[in-house]
CSV table of C-alpha atoms in Angstrom, one decimal:
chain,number,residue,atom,x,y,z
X,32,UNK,CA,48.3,-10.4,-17.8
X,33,UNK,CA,50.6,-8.8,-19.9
X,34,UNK,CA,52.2,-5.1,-19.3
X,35,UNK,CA,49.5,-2.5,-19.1
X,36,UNK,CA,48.3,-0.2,-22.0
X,37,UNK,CA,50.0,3.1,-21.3
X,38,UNK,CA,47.5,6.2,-21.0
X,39,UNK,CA,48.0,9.9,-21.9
X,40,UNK,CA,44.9,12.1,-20.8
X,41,UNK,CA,44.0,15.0,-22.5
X,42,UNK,CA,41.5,17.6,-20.6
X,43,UNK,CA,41.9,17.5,-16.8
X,44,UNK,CA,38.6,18.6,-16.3
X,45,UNK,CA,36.2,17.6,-13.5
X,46,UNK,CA,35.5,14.7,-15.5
X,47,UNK,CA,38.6,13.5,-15.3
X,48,UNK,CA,39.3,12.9,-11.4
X,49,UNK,CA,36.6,10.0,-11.9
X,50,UNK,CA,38.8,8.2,-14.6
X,51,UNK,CA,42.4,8.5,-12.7
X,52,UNK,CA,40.8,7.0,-9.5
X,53,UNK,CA,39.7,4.5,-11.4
X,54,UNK,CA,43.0,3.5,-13.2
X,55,UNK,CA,44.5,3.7,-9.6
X,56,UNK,CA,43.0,0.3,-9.1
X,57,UNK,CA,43.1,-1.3,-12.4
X,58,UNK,CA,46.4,-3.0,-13.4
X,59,UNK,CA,45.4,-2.9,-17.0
X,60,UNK,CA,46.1,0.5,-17.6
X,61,UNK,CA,49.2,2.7,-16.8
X,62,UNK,CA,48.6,6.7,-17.1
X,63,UNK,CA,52.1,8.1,-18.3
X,64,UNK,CA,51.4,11.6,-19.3
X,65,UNK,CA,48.9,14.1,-18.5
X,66,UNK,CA,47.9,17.6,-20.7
X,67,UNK,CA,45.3,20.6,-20.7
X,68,UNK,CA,45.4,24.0,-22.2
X,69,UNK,CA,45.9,24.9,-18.8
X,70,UNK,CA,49.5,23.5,-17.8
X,71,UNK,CA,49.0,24.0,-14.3
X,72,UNK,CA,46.1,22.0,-14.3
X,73,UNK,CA,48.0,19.3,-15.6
X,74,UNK,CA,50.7,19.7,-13.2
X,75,UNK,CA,48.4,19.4,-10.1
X,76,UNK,CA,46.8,15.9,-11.7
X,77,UNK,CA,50.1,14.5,-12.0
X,78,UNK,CA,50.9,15.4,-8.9
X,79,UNK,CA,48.5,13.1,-7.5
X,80,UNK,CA,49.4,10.6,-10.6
X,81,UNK,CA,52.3,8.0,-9.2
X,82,UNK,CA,54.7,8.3,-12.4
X,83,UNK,CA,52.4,10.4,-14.9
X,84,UNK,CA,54.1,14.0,-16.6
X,85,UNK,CA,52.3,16.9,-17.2
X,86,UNK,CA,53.3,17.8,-20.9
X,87,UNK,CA,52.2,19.6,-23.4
X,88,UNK,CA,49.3,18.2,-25.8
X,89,UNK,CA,51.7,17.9,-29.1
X,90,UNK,CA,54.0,16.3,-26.5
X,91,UNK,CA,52.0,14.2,-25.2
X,92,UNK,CA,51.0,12.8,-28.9
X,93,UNK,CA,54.6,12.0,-29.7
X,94,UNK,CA,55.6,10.2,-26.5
X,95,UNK,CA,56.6,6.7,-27.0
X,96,UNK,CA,55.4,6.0,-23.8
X,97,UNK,CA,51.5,6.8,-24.3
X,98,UNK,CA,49.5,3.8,-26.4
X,99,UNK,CA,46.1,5.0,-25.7
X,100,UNK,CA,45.1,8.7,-26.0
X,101,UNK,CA,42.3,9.0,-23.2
X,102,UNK,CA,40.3,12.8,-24.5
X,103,UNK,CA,38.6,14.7,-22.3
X,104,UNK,CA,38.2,17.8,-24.0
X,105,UNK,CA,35.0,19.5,-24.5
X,106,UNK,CA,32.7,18.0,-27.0
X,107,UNK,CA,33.9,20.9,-29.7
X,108,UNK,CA,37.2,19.4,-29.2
X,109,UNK,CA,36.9,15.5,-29.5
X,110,UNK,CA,36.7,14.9,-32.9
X,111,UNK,CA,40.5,16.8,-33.1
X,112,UNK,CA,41.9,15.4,-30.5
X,113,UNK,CA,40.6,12.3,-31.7
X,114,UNK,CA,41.6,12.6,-35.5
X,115,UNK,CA,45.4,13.6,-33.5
X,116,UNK,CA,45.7,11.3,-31.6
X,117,UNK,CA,45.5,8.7,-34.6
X,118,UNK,CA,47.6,10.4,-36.7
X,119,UNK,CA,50.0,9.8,-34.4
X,120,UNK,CA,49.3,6.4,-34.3
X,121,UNK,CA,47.8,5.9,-30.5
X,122,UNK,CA,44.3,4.3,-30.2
X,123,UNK,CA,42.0,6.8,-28.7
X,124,UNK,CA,39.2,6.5,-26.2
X,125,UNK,CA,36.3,9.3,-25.8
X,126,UNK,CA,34.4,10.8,-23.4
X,127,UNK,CA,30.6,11.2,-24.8
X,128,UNK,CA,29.8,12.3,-27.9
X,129,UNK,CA,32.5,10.7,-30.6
X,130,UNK,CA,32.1,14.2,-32.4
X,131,UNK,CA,29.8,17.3,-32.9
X,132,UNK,CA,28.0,15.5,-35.8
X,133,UNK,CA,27.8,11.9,-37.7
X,134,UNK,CA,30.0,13.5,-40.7
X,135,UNK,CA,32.9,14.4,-38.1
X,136,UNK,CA,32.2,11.2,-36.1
X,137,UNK,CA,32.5,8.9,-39.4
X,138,UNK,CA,36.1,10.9,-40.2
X,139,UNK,CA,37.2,9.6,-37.1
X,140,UNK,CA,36.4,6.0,-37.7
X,141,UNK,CA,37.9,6.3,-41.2
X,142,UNK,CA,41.0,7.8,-39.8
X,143,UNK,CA,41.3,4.7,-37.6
X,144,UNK,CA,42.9,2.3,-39.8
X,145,UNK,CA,44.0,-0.8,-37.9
X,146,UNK,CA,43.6,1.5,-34.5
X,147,UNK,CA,41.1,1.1,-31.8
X,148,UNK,CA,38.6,3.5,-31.5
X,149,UNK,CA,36.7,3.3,-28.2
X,150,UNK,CA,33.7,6.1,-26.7
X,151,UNK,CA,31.9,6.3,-23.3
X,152,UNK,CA,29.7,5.7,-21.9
X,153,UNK,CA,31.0,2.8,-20.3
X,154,UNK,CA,28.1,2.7,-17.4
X,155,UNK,CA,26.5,0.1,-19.6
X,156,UNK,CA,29.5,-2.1,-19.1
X,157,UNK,CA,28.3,-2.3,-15.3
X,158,UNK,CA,25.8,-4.9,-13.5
X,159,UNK,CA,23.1,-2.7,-13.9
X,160,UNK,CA,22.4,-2.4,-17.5
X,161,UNK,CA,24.0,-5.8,-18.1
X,162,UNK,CA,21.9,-7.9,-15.5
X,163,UNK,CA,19.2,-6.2,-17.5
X,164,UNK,CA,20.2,-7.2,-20.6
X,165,UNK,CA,21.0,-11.2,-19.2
X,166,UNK,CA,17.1,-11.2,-18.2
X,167,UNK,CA,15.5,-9.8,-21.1
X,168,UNK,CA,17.7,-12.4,-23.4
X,169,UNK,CA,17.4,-14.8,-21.0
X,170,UNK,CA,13.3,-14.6,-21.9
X,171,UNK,CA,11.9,-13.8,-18.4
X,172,UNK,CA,9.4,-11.1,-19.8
X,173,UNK,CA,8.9,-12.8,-23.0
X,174,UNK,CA,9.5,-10.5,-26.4
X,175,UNK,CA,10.1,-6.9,-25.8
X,176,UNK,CA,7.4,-4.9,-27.2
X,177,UNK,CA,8.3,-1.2,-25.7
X,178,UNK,CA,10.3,0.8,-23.3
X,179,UNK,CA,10.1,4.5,-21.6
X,180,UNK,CA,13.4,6.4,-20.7
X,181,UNK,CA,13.5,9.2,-19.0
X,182,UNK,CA,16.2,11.8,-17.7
X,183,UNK,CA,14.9,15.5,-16.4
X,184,UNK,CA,16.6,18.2,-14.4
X,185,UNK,CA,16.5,21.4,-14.3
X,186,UNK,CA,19.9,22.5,-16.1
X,187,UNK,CA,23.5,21.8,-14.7
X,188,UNK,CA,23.8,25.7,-14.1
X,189,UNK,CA,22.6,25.0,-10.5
X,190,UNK,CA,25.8,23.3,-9.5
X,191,UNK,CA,28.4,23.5,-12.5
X,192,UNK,CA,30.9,26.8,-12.1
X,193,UNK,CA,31.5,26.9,-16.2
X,194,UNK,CA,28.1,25.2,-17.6
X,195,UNK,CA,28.0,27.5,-20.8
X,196,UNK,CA,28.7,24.5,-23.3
X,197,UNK,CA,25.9,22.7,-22.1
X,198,UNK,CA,24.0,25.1,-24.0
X,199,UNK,CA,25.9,25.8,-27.2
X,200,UNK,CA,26.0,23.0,-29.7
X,201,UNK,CA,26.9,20.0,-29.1
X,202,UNK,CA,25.1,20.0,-25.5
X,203,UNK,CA,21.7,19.8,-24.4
X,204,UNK,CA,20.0,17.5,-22.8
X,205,UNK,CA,20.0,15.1,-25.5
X,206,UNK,CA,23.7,14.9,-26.5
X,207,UNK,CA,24.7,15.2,-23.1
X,208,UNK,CA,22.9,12.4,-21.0
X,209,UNK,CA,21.1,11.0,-24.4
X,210,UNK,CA,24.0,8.5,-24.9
X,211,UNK,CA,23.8,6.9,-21.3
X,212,UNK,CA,19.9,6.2,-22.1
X,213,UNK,CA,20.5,5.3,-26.3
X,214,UNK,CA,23.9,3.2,-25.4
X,215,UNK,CA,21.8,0.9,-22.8
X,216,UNK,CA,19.1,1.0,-25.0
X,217,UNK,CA,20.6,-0.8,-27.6
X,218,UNK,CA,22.2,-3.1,-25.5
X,219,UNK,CA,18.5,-4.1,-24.3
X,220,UNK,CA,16.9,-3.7,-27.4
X,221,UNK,CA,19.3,-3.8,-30.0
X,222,UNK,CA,20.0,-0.6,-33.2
X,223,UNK,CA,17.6,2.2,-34.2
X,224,UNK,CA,16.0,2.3,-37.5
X,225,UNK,CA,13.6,5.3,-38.0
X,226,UNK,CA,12.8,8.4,-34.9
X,227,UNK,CA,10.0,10.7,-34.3
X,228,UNK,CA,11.3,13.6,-32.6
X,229,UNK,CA,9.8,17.0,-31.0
X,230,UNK,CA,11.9,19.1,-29.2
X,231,UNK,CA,11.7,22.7,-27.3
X,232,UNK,CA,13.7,25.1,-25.0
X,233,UNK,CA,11.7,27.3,-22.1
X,234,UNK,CA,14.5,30.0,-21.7
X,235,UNK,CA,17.1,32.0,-23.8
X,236,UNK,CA,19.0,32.7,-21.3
X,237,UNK,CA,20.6,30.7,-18.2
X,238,UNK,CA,22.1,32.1,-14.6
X,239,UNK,CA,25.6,30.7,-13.5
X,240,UNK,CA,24.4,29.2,-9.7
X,241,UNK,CA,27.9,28.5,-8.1
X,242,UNK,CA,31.7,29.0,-8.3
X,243,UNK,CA,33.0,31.9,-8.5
X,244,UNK,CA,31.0,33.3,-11.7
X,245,UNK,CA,27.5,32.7,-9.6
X,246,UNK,CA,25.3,35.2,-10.8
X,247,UNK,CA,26.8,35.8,-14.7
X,248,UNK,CA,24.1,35.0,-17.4
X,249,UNK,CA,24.7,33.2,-20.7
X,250,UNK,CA,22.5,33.0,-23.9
X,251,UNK,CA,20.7,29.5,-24.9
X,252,UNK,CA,21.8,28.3,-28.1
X,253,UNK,CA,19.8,24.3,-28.1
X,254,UNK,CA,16.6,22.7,-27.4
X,255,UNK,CA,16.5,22.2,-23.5
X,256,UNK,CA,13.8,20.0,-23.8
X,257,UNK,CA,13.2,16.7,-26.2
X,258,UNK,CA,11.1,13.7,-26.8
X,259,UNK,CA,11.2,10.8,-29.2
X,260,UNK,CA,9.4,8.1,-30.2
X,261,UNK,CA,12.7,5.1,-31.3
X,262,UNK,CA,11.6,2.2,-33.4
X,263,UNK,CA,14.0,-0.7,-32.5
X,264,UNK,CA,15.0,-3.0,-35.4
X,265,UNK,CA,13.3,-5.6,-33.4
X,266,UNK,CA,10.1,-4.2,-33.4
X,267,UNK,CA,10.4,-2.8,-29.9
X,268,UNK,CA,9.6,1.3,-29.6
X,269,UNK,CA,10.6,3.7,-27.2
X,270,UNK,CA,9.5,6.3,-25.6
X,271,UNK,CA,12.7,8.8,-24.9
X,272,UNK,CA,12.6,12.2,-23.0
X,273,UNK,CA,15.8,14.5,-22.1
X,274,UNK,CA,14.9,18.0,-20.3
X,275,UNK,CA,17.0,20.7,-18.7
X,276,UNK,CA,13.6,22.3,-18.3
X,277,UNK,CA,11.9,20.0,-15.4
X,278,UNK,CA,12.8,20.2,-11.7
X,279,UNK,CA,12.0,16.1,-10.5
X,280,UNK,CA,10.0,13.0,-11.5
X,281,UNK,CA,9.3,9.8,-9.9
X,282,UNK,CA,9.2,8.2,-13.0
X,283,UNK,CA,11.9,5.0,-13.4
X,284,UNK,CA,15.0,5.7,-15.4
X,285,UNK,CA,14.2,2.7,-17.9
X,286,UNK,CA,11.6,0.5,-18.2
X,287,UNK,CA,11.3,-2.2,-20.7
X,288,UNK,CA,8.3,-3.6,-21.2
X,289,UNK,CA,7.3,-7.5,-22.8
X,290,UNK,CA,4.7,-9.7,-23.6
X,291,UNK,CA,5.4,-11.7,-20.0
X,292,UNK,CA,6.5,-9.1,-18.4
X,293,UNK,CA,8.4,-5.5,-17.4
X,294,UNK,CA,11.5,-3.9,-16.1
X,295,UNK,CA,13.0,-1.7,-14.4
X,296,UNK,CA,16.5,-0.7,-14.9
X,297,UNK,CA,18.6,1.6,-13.1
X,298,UNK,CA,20.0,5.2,-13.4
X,299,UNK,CA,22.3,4.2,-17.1
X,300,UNK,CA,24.6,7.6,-14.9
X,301,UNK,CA,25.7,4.3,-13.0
X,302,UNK,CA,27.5,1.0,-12.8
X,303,UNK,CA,25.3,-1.2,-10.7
X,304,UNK,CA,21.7,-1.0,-8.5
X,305,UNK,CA,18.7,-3.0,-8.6
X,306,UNK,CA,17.0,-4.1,-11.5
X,307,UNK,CA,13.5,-5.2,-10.3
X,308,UNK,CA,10.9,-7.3,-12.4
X,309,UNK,CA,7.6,-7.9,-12.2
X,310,UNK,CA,5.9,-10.9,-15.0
X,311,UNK,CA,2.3,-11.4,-15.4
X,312,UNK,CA,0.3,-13.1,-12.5
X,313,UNK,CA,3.0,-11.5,-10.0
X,314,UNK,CA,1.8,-9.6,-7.4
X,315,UNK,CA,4.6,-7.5,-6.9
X,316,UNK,CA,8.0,-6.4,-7.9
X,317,UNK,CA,11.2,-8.4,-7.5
X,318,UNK,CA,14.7,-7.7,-7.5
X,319,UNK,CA,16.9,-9.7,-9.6
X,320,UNK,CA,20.5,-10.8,-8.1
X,321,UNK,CA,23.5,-9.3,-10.1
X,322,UNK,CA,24.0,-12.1,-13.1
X,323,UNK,CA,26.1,-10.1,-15.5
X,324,UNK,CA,28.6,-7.1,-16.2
X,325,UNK,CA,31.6,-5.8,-14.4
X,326,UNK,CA,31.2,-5.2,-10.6
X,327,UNK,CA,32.4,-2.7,-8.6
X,328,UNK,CA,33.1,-0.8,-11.9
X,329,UNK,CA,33.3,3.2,-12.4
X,330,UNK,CA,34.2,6.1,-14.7
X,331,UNK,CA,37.4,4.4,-17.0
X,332,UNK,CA,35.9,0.4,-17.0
X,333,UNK,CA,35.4,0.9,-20.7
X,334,UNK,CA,39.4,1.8,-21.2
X,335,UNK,CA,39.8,-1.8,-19.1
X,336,UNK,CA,38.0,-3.4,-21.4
X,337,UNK,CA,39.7,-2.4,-24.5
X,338,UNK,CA,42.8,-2.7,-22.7
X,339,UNK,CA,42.1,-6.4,-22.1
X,340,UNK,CA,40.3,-6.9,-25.8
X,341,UNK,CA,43.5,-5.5,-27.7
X,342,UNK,CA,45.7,-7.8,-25.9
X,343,UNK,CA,43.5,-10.9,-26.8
X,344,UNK,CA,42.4,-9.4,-30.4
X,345,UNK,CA,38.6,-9.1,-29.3
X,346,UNK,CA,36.1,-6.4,-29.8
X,347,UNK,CA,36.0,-3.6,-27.1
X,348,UNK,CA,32.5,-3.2,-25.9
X,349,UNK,CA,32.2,0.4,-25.6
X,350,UNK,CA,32.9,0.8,-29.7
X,351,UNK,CA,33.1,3.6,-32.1
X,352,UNK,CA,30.4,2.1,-33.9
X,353,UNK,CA,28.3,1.9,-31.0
X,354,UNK,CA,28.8,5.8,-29.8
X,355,UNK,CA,28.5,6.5,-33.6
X,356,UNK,CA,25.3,4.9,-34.1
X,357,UNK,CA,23.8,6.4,-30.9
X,358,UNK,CA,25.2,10.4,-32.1
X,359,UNK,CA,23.3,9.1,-35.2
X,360,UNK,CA,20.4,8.8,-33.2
X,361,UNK,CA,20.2,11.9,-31.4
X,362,UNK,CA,21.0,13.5,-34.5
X,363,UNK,CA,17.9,12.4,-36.0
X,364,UNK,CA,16.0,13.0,-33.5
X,365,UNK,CA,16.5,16.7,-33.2
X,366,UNK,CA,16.2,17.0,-37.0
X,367,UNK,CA,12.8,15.4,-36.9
X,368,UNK,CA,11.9,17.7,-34.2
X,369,UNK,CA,13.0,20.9,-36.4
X,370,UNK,CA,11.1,18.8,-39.7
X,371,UNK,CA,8.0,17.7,-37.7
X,372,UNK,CA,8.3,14.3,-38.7
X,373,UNK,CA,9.8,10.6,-38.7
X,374,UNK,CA,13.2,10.0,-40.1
X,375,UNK,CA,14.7,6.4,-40.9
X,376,UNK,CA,18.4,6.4,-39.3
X,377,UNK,CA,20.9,6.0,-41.5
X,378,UNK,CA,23.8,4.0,-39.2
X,379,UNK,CA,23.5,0.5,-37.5
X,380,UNK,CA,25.6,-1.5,-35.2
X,381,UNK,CA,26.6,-4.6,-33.8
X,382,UNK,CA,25.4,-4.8,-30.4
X,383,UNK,CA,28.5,-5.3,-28.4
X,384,UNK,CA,29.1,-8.6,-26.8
X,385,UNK,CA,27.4,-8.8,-23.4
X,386,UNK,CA,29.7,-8.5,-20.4
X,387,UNK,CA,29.7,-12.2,-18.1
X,388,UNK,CA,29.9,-11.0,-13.9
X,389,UNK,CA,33.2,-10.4,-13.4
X,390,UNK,CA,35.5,-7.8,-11.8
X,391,UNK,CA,37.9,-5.6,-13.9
X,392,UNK,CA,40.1,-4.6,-10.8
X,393,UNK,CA,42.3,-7.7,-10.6
């Protein structure tokens, strides 16, 4: 391969730890300079960061040496960082969502120009969602006809020292873990036309669990709990449910459903595990064997992959236009909730090119 795409990282938040392990193993990428409002957060990363700076954001958007503006920010924050890291003329790559709202998100893409855009999640990108994908095209449960997703917890609070922006907007359980479920959902079963959505919070107010602000109570500002009914453009319809407001279920992550057959997908959090299968006349579940998508992957796989599609001038998977189409979808969602109706979603997308069983980290 050719040299690596050079990295500047903007948020050193807990999120972030994930993605510079990652790029510790992956000779695609290169992290040069590191920044957070917090200098001496930055400082610490690049500490542990074998040639990486800890600058100063404007600093870090002028260096000649960053190509790719990796943002981390809060969610309030992505759609400037974003819209400043092309000004400056670096391609940018996301954390989850692309922006606050379709209107902010779209400015970003139009601010692109001949840039690449790219968004988590990149989970999708592993052998999990991807195996999934390979035996649902493949035929083995015939056409899909429906599929059930399900995340529920009972708020982040528990274990997270500074959770309060899960609860403004731009968080809930929707817009937080929504895109993990929506992004492998259209890789199964293609874009969204038209939502039902209800949608409901339990609490006003929310009790910091751990760190040292345990104890300090914050207001409620979203839903904490919401359900939607997703017609696929192929006909298929899911069943969708995001809560902050349950403690457990043993119901699967994703199942997808055909006319020969069912599935069950793993956790779209993660890379890999089983995806198990049962078709009609079987007697039991079976496990299928990894067939597709990047193994051994984790947290920073999707800045690989546009790494190694830039340098051969071919679509990234984890797209703008994917992450846009899926904010687009939660969007719509929670306004049929507040409307008490269906909505026709006004985005598409080009399902992203499905990823053959290889390994990034080599």
């Amino acid at each position: 391969m050719g040299e690596p795409l050079k990295v500047g990282v903007v948020g050193l938040g807990a999120i972030s730890r994930a993605y510079l392990s990652t790029f510790a193993t992956m000779p695609q990428v290169e992290v040069t300079a590191l920044a957070d409002l917090d200098h001496a957060r930055a400082a610490a990363a690049a500490a542990e960061v074998p040639g990486a700076r800890a600058v100063q954001v404007a600093e870090l958007m002028a260096a000649p040496d960053v190509d790719l503006v990796l943002n981390l920010t809060i969610p309030a924050a992505h759609a400037e960082v974003a819209g400043a890291a092309l000004a400056a003329g670096k391609h940018v790559y996301g954390e989850k969502p692309l922006a606050l709202d379709v209107a902010q998100a779209g400015k970003v893409l139009a601010d692109a120009g001949g840039l690449r855009v790219g968004c988590a999640p990149d989970t999708v990108l592993g052998t999990g969602t991807q195996t999934a994908r390979q035996a649902i095209t493949g035929g083995l449960i015939g056409t899909p006809v429906a599929a059930n997703a399900v995340f529920v917890s009972p708020g982040h609070e528990s274990w997270h020292p500074d959770p309060e922006f899960y609860y403004r907007p731009g968080g809930g359980p929707l817009l937080d873990m929504g895109p993990y479920y929506l992004s492998a959902l259209v890789h199964l079963l293609g874009p969204v036309t038209r939502v039902v959505g209800a949608a409901s919070r339990s609490r006003t107010t929310r009790t910091i669990g751990s760190g040292p602000r345990a104890g300090t109570v914050f207001d409620v500002e979203v839903d904490t709990h919401v359900a939607g009914i997703l017609v696929h453009a192929s006909g298929a319809l899911t069943t969708l449910v995001t809560s902050f407001d349950v403690v457990a279920s043993t119901q699967p992550r994703i199942e997808v459903h055909g006319s020969e057959g069912s599935l069950s997908v793993p956790d779209p959090n993660g890379f890999d595990g089983d995806v198990r299968m049962r078709r009609f006349g079987d007697d039991e579940w079976t496990t299928l064997p990894p067939s597709a998508g990047y193994t051994g992957a984790a947290r920073g796989a999707g800045v690989a992959d546009l790494a190694v599609n830039l340098a051969a001038g071919r679509p990234h998977r984890a797209s703008a236009d994917l992450a846009l189409h899926v904010l687009d979808v939660m969007q719509t969602v929670l306004a049929a909730g507040r409307s008490r109706t269906g909505l026709d979603v006004g985005t598409t997308c080009e399902v992203p090119e499905p990823v053959p069983l290889t390994r990034l980290q080599q």
